[in-house]
XYZ file of C-alpha atoms in Angstrom:
420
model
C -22.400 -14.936 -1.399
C -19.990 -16.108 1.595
C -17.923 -14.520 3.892
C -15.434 -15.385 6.368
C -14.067 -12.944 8.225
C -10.734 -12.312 10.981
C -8.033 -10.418 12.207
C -5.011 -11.627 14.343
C -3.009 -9.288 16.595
C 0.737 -8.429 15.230
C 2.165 -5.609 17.052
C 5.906 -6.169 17.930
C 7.543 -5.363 21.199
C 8.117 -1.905 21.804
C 12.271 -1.753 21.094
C 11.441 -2.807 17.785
C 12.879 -0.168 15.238
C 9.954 1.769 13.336
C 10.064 2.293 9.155
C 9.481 4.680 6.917
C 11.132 7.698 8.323
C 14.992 8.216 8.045
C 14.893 11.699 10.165
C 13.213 10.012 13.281
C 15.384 8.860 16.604
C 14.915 4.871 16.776
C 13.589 2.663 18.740
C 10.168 2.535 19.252
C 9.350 2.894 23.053
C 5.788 1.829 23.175
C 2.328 1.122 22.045
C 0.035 3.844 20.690
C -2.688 1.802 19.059
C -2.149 -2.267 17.753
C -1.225 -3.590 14.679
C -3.674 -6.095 12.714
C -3.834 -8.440 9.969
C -7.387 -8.543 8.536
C -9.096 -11.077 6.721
C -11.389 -11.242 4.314
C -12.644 -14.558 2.602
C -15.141 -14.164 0.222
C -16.815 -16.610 -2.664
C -20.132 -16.667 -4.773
C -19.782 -20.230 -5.789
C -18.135 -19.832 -8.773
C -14.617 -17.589 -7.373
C -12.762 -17.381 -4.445
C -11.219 -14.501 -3.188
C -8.365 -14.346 0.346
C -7.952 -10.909 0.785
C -5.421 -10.012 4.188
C -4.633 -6.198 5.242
C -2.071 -5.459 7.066
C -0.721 -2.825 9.451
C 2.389 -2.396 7.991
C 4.499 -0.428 5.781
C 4.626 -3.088 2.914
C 5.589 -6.545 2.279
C 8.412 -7.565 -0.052
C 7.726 -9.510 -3.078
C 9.172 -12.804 -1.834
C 6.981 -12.769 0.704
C 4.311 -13.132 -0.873
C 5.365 -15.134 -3.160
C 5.616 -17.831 -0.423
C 2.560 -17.298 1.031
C 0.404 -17.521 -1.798
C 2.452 -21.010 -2.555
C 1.409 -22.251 0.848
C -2.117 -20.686 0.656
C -2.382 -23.085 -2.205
C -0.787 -26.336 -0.680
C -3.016 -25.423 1.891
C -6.269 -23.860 1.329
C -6.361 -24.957 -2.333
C -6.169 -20.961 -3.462
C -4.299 -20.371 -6.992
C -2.065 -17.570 -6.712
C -3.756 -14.722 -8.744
C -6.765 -15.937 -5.875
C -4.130 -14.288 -2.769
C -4.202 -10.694 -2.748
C -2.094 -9.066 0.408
C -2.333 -5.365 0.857
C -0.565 -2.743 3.278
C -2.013 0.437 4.803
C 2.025 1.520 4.226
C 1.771 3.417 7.939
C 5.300 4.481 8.813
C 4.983 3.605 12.582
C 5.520 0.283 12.296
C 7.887 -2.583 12.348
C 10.347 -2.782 9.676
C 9.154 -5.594 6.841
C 10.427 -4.077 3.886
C 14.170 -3.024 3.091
C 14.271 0.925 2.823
C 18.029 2.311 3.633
C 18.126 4.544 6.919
C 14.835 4.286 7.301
C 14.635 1.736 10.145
C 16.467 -1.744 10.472
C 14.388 -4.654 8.623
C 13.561 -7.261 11.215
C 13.272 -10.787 9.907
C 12.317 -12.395 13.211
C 9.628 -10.334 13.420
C 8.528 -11.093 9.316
C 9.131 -14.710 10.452
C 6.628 -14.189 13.481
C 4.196 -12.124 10.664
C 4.125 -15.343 8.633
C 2.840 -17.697 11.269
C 0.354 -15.073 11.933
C -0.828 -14.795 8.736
C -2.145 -18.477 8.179
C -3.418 -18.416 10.977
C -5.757 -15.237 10.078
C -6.269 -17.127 6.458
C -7.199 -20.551 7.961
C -9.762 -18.923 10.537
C -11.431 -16.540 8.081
C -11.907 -20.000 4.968
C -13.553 -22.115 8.129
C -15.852 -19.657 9.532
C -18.012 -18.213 6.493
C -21.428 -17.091 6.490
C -23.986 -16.117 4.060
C -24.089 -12.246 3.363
C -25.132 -10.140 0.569
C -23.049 -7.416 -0.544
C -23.195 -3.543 -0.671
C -21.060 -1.080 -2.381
C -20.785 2.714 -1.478
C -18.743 6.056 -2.692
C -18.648 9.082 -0.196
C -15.997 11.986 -0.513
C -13.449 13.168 2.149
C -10.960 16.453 0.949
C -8.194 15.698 3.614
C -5.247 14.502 1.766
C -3.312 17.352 0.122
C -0.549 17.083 -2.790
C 2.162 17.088 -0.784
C 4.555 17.715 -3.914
C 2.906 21.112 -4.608
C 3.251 21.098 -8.663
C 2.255 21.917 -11.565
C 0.885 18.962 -11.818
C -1.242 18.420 -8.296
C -3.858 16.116 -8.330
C -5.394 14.596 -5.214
C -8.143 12.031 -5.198
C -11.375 12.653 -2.602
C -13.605 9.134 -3.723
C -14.072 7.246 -0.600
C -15.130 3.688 -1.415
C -16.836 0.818 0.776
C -17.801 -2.449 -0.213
C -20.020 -4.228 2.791
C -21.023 -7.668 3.564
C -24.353 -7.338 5.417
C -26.092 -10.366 7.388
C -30.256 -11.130 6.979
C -30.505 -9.252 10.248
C -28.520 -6.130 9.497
C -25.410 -6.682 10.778
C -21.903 -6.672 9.114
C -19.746 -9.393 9.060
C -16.757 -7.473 7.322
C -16.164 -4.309 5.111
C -13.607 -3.057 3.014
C -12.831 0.836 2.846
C -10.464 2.480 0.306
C -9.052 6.407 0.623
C -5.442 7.968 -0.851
C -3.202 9.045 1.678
C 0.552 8.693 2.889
C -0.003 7.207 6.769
C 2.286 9.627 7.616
C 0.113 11.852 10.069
C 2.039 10.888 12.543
C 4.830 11.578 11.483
C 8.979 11.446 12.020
C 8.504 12.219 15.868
C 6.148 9.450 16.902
C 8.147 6.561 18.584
C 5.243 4.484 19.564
C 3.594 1.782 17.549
C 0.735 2.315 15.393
C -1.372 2.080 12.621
C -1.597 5.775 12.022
C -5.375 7.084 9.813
C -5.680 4.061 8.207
C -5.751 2.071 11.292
C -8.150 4.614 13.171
C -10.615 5.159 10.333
C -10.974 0.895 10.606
C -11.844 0.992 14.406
C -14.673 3.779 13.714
C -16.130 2.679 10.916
C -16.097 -0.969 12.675
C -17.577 1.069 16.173
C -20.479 2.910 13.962
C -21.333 -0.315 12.076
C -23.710 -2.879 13.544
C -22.162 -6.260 13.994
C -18.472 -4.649 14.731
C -17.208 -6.197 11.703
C -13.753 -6.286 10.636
C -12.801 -3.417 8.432
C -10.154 -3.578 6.032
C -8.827 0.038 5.694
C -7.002 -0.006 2.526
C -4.532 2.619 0.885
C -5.304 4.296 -2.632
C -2.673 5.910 -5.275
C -0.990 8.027 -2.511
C 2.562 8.341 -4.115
C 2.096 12.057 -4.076
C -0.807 12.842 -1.239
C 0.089 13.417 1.932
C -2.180 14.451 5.345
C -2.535 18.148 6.371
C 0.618 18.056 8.392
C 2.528 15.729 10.439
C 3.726 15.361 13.680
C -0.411 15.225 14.601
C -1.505 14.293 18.011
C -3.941 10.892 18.650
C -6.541 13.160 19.403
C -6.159 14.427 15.616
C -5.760 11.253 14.186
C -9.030 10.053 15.653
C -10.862 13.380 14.102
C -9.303 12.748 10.975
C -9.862 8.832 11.190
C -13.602 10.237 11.393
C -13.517 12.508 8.628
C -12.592 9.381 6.421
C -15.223 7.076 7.814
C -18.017 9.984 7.672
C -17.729 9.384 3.858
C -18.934 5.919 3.981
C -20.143 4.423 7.551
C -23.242 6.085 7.373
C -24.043 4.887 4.081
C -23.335 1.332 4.609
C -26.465 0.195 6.783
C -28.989 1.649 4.220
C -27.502 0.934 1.603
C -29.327 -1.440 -1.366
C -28.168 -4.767 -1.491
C -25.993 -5.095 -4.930
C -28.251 -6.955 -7.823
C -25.275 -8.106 -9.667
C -23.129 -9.826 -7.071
C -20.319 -10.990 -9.475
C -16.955 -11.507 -8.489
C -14.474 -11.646 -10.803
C -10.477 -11.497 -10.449
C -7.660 -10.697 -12.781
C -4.149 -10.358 -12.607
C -0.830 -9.868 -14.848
C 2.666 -9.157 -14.327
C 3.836 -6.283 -16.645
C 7.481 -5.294 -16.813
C 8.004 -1.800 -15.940
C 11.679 -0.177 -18.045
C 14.300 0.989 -15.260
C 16.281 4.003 -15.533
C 19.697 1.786 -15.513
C 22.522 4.069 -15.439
C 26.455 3.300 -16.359
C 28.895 3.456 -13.750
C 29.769 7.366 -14.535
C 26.343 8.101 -14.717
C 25.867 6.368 -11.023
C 28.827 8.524 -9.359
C 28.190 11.656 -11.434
C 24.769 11.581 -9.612
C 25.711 10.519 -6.458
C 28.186 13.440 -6.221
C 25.634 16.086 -7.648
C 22.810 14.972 -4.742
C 25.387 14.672 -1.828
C 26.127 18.449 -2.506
C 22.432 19.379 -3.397
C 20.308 17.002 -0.706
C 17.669 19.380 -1.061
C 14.689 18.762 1.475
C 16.393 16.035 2.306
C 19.383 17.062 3.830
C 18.246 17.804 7.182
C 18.426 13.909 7.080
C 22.005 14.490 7.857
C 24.375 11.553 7.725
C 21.628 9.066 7.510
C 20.546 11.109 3.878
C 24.465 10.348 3.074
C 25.001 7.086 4.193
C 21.824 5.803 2.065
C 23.204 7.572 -1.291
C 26.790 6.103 -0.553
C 24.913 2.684 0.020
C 23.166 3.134 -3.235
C 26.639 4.297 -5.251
C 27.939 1.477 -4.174
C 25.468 -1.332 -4.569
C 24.405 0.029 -7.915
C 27.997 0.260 -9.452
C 28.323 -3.555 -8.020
C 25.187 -4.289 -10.014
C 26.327 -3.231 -13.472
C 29.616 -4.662 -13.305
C 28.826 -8.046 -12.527
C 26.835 -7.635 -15.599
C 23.273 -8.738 -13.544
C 21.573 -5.402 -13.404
C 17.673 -5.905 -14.629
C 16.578 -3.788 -17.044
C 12.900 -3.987 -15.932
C 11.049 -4.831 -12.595
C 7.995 -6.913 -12.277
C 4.936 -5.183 -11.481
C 1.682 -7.357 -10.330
C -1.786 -5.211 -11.141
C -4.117 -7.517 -9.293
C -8.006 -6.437 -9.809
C -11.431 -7.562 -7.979
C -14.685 -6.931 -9.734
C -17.610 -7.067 -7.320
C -20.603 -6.110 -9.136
C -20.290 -2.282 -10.919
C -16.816 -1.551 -8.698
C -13.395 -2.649 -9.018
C -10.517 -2.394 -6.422
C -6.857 -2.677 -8.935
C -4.032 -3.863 -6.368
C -0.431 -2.339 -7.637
C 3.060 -3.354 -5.872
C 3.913 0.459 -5.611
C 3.957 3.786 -4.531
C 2.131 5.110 -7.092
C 0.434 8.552 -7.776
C -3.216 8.985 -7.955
C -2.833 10.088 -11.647
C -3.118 6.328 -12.086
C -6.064 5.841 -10.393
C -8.199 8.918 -12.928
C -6.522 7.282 -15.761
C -8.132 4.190 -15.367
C -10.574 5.387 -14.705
C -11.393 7.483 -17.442
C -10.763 5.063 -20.075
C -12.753 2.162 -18.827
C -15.793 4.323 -17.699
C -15.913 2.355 -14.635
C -15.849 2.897 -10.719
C -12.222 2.383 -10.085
C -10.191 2.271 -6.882
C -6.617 1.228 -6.418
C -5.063 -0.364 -3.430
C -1.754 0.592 -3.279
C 0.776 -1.399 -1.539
C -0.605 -4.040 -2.248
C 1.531 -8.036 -2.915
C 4.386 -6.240 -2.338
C 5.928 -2.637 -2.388
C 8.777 -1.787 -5.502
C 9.235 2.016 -4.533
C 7.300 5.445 -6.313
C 5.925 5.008 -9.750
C 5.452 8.878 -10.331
C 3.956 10.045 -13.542
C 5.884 11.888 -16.996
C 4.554 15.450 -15.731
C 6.794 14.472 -11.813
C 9.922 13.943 -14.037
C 10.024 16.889 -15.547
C 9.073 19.068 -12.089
C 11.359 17.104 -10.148
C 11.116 16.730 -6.160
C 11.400 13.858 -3.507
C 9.833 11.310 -5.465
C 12.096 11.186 -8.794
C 15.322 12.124 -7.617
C 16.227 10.823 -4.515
C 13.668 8.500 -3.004
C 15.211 5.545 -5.321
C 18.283 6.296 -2.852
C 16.186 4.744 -0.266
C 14.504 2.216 -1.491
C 17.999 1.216 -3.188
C 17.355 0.679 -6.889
C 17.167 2.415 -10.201
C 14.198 4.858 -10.203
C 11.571 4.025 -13.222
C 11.770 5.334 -16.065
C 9.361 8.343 -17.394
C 6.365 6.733 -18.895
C 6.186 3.509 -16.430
C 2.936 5.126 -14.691
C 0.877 5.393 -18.009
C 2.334 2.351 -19.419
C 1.054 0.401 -16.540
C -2.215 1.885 -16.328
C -2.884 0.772 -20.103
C -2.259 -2.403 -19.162
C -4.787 -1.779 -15.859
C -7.442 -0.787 -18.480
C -7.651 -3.725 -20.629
C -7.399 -5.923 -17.513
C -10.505 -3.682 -16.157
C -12.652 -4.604 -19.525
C -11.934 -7.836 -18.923
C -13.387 -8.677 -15.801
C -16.360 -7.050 -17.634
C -16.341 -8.683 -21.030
């Protein structure tokens, strides 16, 4: 098997505004830790797989879209060959659209793009022979931040390792389910929060330094311990997360079936689309009831009056989608698979999977793009951030009950393929 592996620097100026938190004072005012987009190229002869990671809250969907078209003008990659993935930390630039929530910056996406084929290019012309190793440790930080019924966290730590004839590492990937909130709504300063920190120690314990690709899991509904968490907690909790795997990696037995496979579909997901009464009776009901939110003030209102608005607009002109497009893109290397999904989705997903294929499954959330929470039934009925006002936010029509299982049915039998 061959691997190329690289990472380019993309941390914006401080001044840039950060995303993901609507209750924080903006702008950024400096540089905790930098931003990276990681590379991994990886083929067996047969496949080819481009795998970036970014630093980042998420990508939208156009965005990738257009990089996957030049990766193939390009690099001669097909499209379901181009997966890009986001660690979703929420001290970061702004490259997604979420109301409130910092102030999307499309010089900086422009500057992002550039960046990106240039970390593509170098990783495709600098491969080298590696075989490849596959690990599962356990870490019991994240917590269910929603505090149901229905709480359900996920502890598998996974690692897949591409080791040189003389022991050293050329590149891993790591995969753990947590919001990369830890530092949360206070933090002005740029960074890459636990995802970011559990890639520089795991790269620091590992011989060869290789790049590490520190991916999110299903974290819809995990959060860290707390927030608001110094850098000398992040880095303890980094190492909590890389304890599970980086000392597993160098002894660990090379993989005896080194098969890569990819699959990918697009599976409409139903929206809850709502009628123009339906759109202000709610809006009124949640301006009056903000619940946690409402110590979000006037940027909590301004958001649901953007959404009233924009919505109402929607089903008038008579162009309101009834479904959105959601890509499940999966990697098979040898017994593991790694199931990209373009949401926030809870880890319910993950054990569904799962359970029904029988297989060591991981999902990468975040990942070709970012279309808001994908909760499951049980989070409907309970209620809470994530199904009643987070759609505010993200400015759309929430899902639908059922979209969750629906879309990990259609994970499964894309699973058993890659195995058939």
């Amino acid at each position: 098997m061959n691997v190329g592996a690289a990472q380019v620097d993309i941390t914006p100026e401080p001044g840039c505004e950060l995303s993901g938190f609507a209750a924080r004072t903006q702008p950024s005012i400096g540089v905790l830790d930098r931003l990276y987009a990681k590379c991994l190229y990886v083929t067996d002869g047969t496949e080819r797989l481009l795998w970036i990671n970014v630093d980042l809250i998420g990508l939208l969907r156009e965005f990738v879209t257009e990089f996957r078209e030049w990766a193939g003008g390009k690099l001669g990659l097909k499209a379901s060959q181009v997966m890009i993935s986001a660690i979703h930390t929420h001290s970061g630039p702004a490259t997604v659209e979420i109301s409130e929530a910092g102030r999307y910056d499309p010089a900086y996406v422009r500057f992002l793009r550039a960046r990106l084929e240039e970390v593509a290019q170098a990783a495709v012309q600098n491969t080298a022979a590696c075989v490849p190793v596959f690990v599962e440790g356990r870490c019991d930080l994240a917590v269910d931040r929603r505090k149901k019924a229905s709480a359900r966290t996920d502890p598998r730590v996974a690692a897949f390792g591409w080791r040189r004839d003389d022991g050293s590492f050329i590149g891993a990937i790591t995969n753990y389910a947590m919001h990369a909130v830890a530092l949360g709504p206070s933090n002005r300063m740029i960074s890459a929060d636990l995802p970011g920190r559990t890639a520089a120690i795991v790269s620091e314990r590992l011989p060869g330094r290789p790049i590490v690709l520190a991916t999110n899991g299903a974290c819809g509904n995990l959060n860290p311990p707390y927030e608001n968490i110094t850098s000398e907690q992040l880095s303890v909790w980094g190492g909590q997360v890389a304890d599970a795997v980086s000392g597993l990696l160098p002894g660990a037995a090379p993989l005896t079936d080194c098969t890569l496979r990819l699959a990918s579909r697009v599976v409409p997901i139903a929206l809850d689309v709502l009628t123009v009464d339906q759109i202000d009776s709610i809006a009124d009901r949640y301006i009056g009831h903000a619940g946690s939110v409402g110590e979000w003030g006037d940027r909590y209102t301004r958001a649901l009056e953007k959404w009233r608005r924009l919505r109402i607009e929607e089903v008038r002109s008579g162009q309101c989608a009834a479904t959105a497009d959601m890509e499940i893109f999966a990697v098979r290397l040898g017994p593991a698979v790694m199931v990209g999904v373009n949401a926030e989705v809870f880890s319910t997903f993950t054990d569904l999977v799962r359970q029904a294929t029988g297989r060591s499954v991981y999902t990468v959330g975040y990942a070709n793009g970012v279309r808001g929470y994908l909760p499951t039934k049980a989070a409907y009925d309970e209620g809470g951030y994530e199904v009643e006002t987070a759609h505010f936010f993200y400015n759309s029509f929430r899902f639908k009950p059922g979209g969750l299982e629906h879309l990990a049915d259609e994970a499964v039998q894309l699973v058993r393929s890659l195995f058939a």
